[in-house]
Every structure is written in structure tokens, then in C-alpha cells.
């Protein structure tokens, strides 16, 4: 089970296809798919964002700390 999906399933305001994590070479991006509830990184709404260590991703009421280096 994907830990992010397992954690997020407890939140009613997160859709199954709400956001997507993409790996491009050595970079990891988060991309907003469902526009009804914005995806935010460090309290800024995003459409696509290159993640950095320590970023906080917020989808609905759920928050995720990005810790990959």
C-alpha cells in the first residue's frame, strides 16, 4: 500500500485522483489534478511544483511533509 494513499483515505475532502506525484530524472513534482480543492505547497496554491526537502504539501485538510533528498 502506498503510504500517502493509506494516510489520505481517512480524509473525506480528498478525492482519489486529487494530485499526482511525478518523478522526472532526479526531481520530484506534485501536480494538482482536481481543481475543486486546491493543492498547496507551503501555503501557496500550485498547478505543478518541484518539491524540495521540508516542503509541506496540503490537500484539503491533510498535510504531508516532503523529506526525500
Coordinates of N, CA, C and O in Angstrom, one line a residue:
X1 N 0.9 -1.2 0.0 CA 0.0 0.0 0.0 C 0.9 1.2 0.0 O 1.8 1.3 0.8
X2 N 0.6 2.2 -0.8 CA 1.3 3.4 -0.9 C 1.0 4.2 0.4 O -0.2 4.5 0.7
X3 N 2.0 4.6 1.2 CA 1.7 5.3 2.5 C 0.9 6.6 2.3 O 0.1 6.9 3.1
X4 N 1.1 7.3 1.2 CA 0.4 8.6 1.1 C -1.1 8.3 0.8 O -1.9 9.0 1.4
X5 N -1.4 7.3 0.0 CA -2.8 6.9 -0.2 C -3.4 6.3 1.0 O -4.6 6.6 1.3
X6 N -2.7 5.5 1.8 CA -3.2 5.0 3.0 C -3.6 6.1 4.0 O -4.6 6.0 4.6
X7 N -2.7 7.1 4.2 CA -2.9 8.2 5.1 C -4.1 9.0 4.6 O -5.0 9.4 5.4
X8 N -4.1 9.3 3.3 CA -5.1 10.3 2.8 C -6.5 9.7 2.8 O -7.5 10.5 2.8
X9 N -6.7 8.4 2.8 CA -8.0 7.8 2.7 C -8.9 8.2 3.9 O -10.1 8.0 3.9
X10 N -8.3 8.6 5.0 CA -9.0 9.0 6.2 C -9.6 10.4 6.1 O -10.3 10.8 7.0
X11 N -9.3 11.1 5.1 CA -9.8 12.5 4.9 C -10.9 12.5 3.9 O -10.7 12.1 2.7
X12 N -12.1 13.0 4.2 CA -13.2 13.0 3.4 C -13.1 14.0 2.2 O -13.8 13.8 1.2
X13 N -12.3 15.0 2.3 CA -12.2 16.0 1.3 C -11.1 15.8 0.3 O -10.8 16.7 -0.5
X14 N -10.5 14.6 0.3 CA -9.5 14.3 -0.7 C -10.1 13.2 -1.7 O -10.6 12.2 -1.3
X15 N -10.0 13.5 -3.0 CA -10.5 12.6 -4.0 C -9.4 11.6 -4.4 O -8.2 11.9 -4.2
X16 N -9.8 10.6 -5.0 CA -8.9 9.5 -5.4 C -7.9 10.0 -6.4 O -6.7 9.7 -6.3
X17 N -8.3 10.9 -7.2 CA -7.4 11.5 -8.3 C -7.2 13.0 -8.0 O -7.3 13.8 -8.9
X18 N -6.9 13.4 -6.8 CA -6.8 14.8 -6.5 C -5.4 15.4 -6.9 O -5.3 16.5 -7.4
X19 N -4.3 14.6 -6.7 CA -3.0 15.1 -7.0 C -2.2 14.0 -7.5 O -2.5 12.8 -7.3
X20 N -1.1 14.3 -8.1 CA -0.2 13.3 -8.7 C 1.3 13.6 -8.3 O 1.6 14.8 -8.4
X21 N 2.0 12.6 -8.0 CA 3.5 12.8 -7.7 C 4.2 12.2 -9.0 O 3.9 11.1 -9.4
X22 N 5.0 13.0 -9.5 CA 5.8 12.6 -10.7 C 7.3 12.7 -10.5 O 7.7 13.7 -9.9
X23 N 8.0 11.7 -10.9 CA 9.5 11.7 -10.8 C 10.0 11.9 -12.2 O 9.7 11.2 -13.1
X24 N 10.8 13.0 -12.4 CA 11.5 13.3 -13.6 C 13.0 13.4 -13.4 O 13.4 14.3 -12.7
X25 N 13.7 12.4 -13.8 CA 15.1 12.3 -13.5 C 15.3 12.2 -12.0 O 14.8 11.3 -11.4
X26 N 16.0 13.2 -11.5 CA 16.2 13.2 -10.0 C 15.3 14.1 -9.3 O 15.4 14.4 -8.1
X27 N 14.3 14.7 -10.0 CA 13.4 15.7 -9.4 C 12.0 15.1 -9.2 O 11.6 14.2 -9.9
X28 N 11.4 15.5 -8.1 CA 10.0 15.0 -7.8 C 9.1 16.2 -7.8 O 9.3 17.2 -7.1
X29 N 8.0 16.1 -8.5 CA 7.0 17.1 -8.7 C 5.6 16.7 -8.1 O 5.3 15.5 -8.1
X30 N 4.9 17.6 -7.6 CA 3.5 17.3 -7.2 C 2.7 18.2 -8.2 O 3.0 19.3 -8.5
X31 N 1.6 17.5 -8.7 CA 0.8 18.2 -9.7 C -0.7 18.1 -9.3 O -1.2 17.0 -8.8
X32 N -1.4 19.2 -9.3 CA -2.8 19.3 -9.0 C -3.6 18.7 -10.2 O -3.4 19.1 -11.3
X33 N -4.5 17.8 -9.9 CA -5.4 17.2 -10.9 C -6.8 17.7 -10.8 O -7.5 18.0 -11.8
X34 N -7.3 17.7 -9.6 CA -8.7 18.1 -9.3 C -8.8 19.5 -8.8 O -8.2 19.8 -7.7
X35 N -9.4 20.4 -9.6 CA -9.4 21.8 -9.2 C -10.4 22.2 -8.2 O -10.4 23.3 -7.7
X36 N -11.3 21.3 -7.7 CA -12.3 21.6 -6.7 C -11.7 22.0 -5.4 O -12.3 22.8 -4.6
X37 N -10.6 21.3 -5.0 CA -9.9 21.6 -3.7 C -8.5 21.8 -4.1 O -7.8 20.9 -4.6
X38 N -7.9 23.0 -3.9 CA -6.6 23.3 -4.4 C -5.5 22.4 -3.6 O -5.7 22.1 -2.5
X39 N -4.5 22.1 -4.4 CA -3.2 21.6 -3.8 C -2.3 22.7 -3.4 O -2.1 23.6 -4.3
X40 N -1.8 22.7 -2.2 CA -0.9 23.8 -1.8 C 0.4 23.3 -1.4 O 0.5 22.2 -0.8
X41 N 1.5 24.0 -1.6 CA 2.8 23.7 -1.1 C 3.3 24.9 -0.4 O 3.3 26.0 -1.0
X42 N 3.6 24.8 0.9 CA 4.0 25.9 1.7 C 3.0 27.0 1.7 O 3.3 28.2 1.5
X43 N 1.7 26.7 1.7 CA 0.5 27.6 1.8 C 0.3 28.4 0.5 O -0.4 29.3 0.4
X44 N 0.9 27.9 -0.6 CA 0.7 28.6 -2.0 C 0.0 27.6 -2.9 O 0.5 26.4 -3.0
X45 N -1.1 28.0 -3.5 CA -1.8 27.1 -4.5 C -0.8 26.8 -5.6 O -0.1 27.7 -6.1
X46 N -0.8 25.6 -6.1 CA 0.0 25.2 -7.2 C -0.7 24.5 -8.3 O -1.8 23.9 -8.0
X47 N -0.2 24.5 -9.5 CA -0.7 23.6 -10.5 C 0.3 22.4 -10.7 O 0.0 21.3 -10.8
X48 N 1.6 22.8 -10.7 CA 2.7 21.8 -10.6 C 3.8 22.5 -9.9 O 4.1 23.7 -10.0
X49 N 4.6 21.7 -9.1 CA 5.6 22.3 -8.2 C 6.7 21.3 -8.0 O 6.5 20.1 -7.8
X50 N 8.0 21.7 -8.2 CA 9.2 20.9 -7.9 C 9.4 20.9 -6.4 O 9.6 21.9 -5.8
X51 N 9.3 19.7 -5.8 CA 9.4 19.6 -4.4 C 10.8 19.7 -3.9 O 11.7 19.2 -4.6
X52 N 11.0 20.3 -2.7 CA 12.3 20.4 -2.1 C 12.1 19.8 -0.6 O 11.0 19.9 -0.1
X53 N 13.2 19.4 -0.1 CA 13.2 18.8 1.3 C 12.6 19.8 2.2 O 13.0 21.0 2.2
X54 N 11.6 19.4 3.0 CA 11.0 20.2 4.0 C 9.7 20.9 3.5 O 9.0 21.5 4.3
X55 N 9.4 20.8 2.2 CA 8.1 21.4 1.8 C 6.9 20.7 2.4 O 7.0 19.5 2.7
X56 N 5.9 21.5 2.7 CA 4.6 20.9 3.2 C 3.6 21.0 2.2 O 3.2 22.0 1.6
X57 N 3.1 19.8 1.8 CA 2.0 19.7 0.8 C 0.7 19.6 1.5 O 0.5 18.8 2.5
X58 N -0.3 20.4 1.1 CA -1.6 20.4 1.8 C -2.6 20.1 0.7 O -2.7 20.8 -0.3
X59 N -3.4 19.1 0.9 CA -4.5 18.7 0.1 C -5.8 18.6 1.0 O -5.8 17.7 1.9
X60 N -6.7 19.5 0.8 CA -7.9 19.5 1.7 C -7.4 19.8 3.1 O -6.6 20.8 3.3
X61 N -7.7 19.0 4.1 CA -7.3 19.2 5.4 C -6.0 18.4 5.8 O -5.5 18.5 6.9
X62 N -5.5 17.5 4.8 CA -4.4 16.7 5.1 C -3.1 17.5 4.7 O -3.0 18.2 3.7
X63 N -2.1 17.3 5.6 CA -0.7 17.9 5.3 C 0.3 16.7 5.3 O 0.3 15.8 6.1
X64 N 1.2 16.9 4.3 CA 2.3 15.9 4.2 C 3.6 16.6 4.1 O 3.7 17.6 3.4
X65 N 4.6 16.1 4.9 CA 5.9 16.7 4.9 C 6.8 16.0 3.9 O 7.0 14.7 4.0
X66 N 7.4 16.7 3.0 CA 8.3 16.0 2.0 C 9.7 16.0 2.5 O 10.3 17.0 2.9
X67 N 10.2 14.7 2.7 CA 11.5 14.6 3.3 C 12.5 13.8 2.4 O 13.5 13.3 2.9
X68 N 12.3 13.7 1.1 CA 13.2 13.0 0.3 C 14.3 13.9 -0.2 O 14.0 15.1 -0.5
X69 N 15.5 13.5 -0.2 CA 16.7 14.3 -0.6 C 17.2 13.8 -1.9 O 17.4 12.7 -2.1

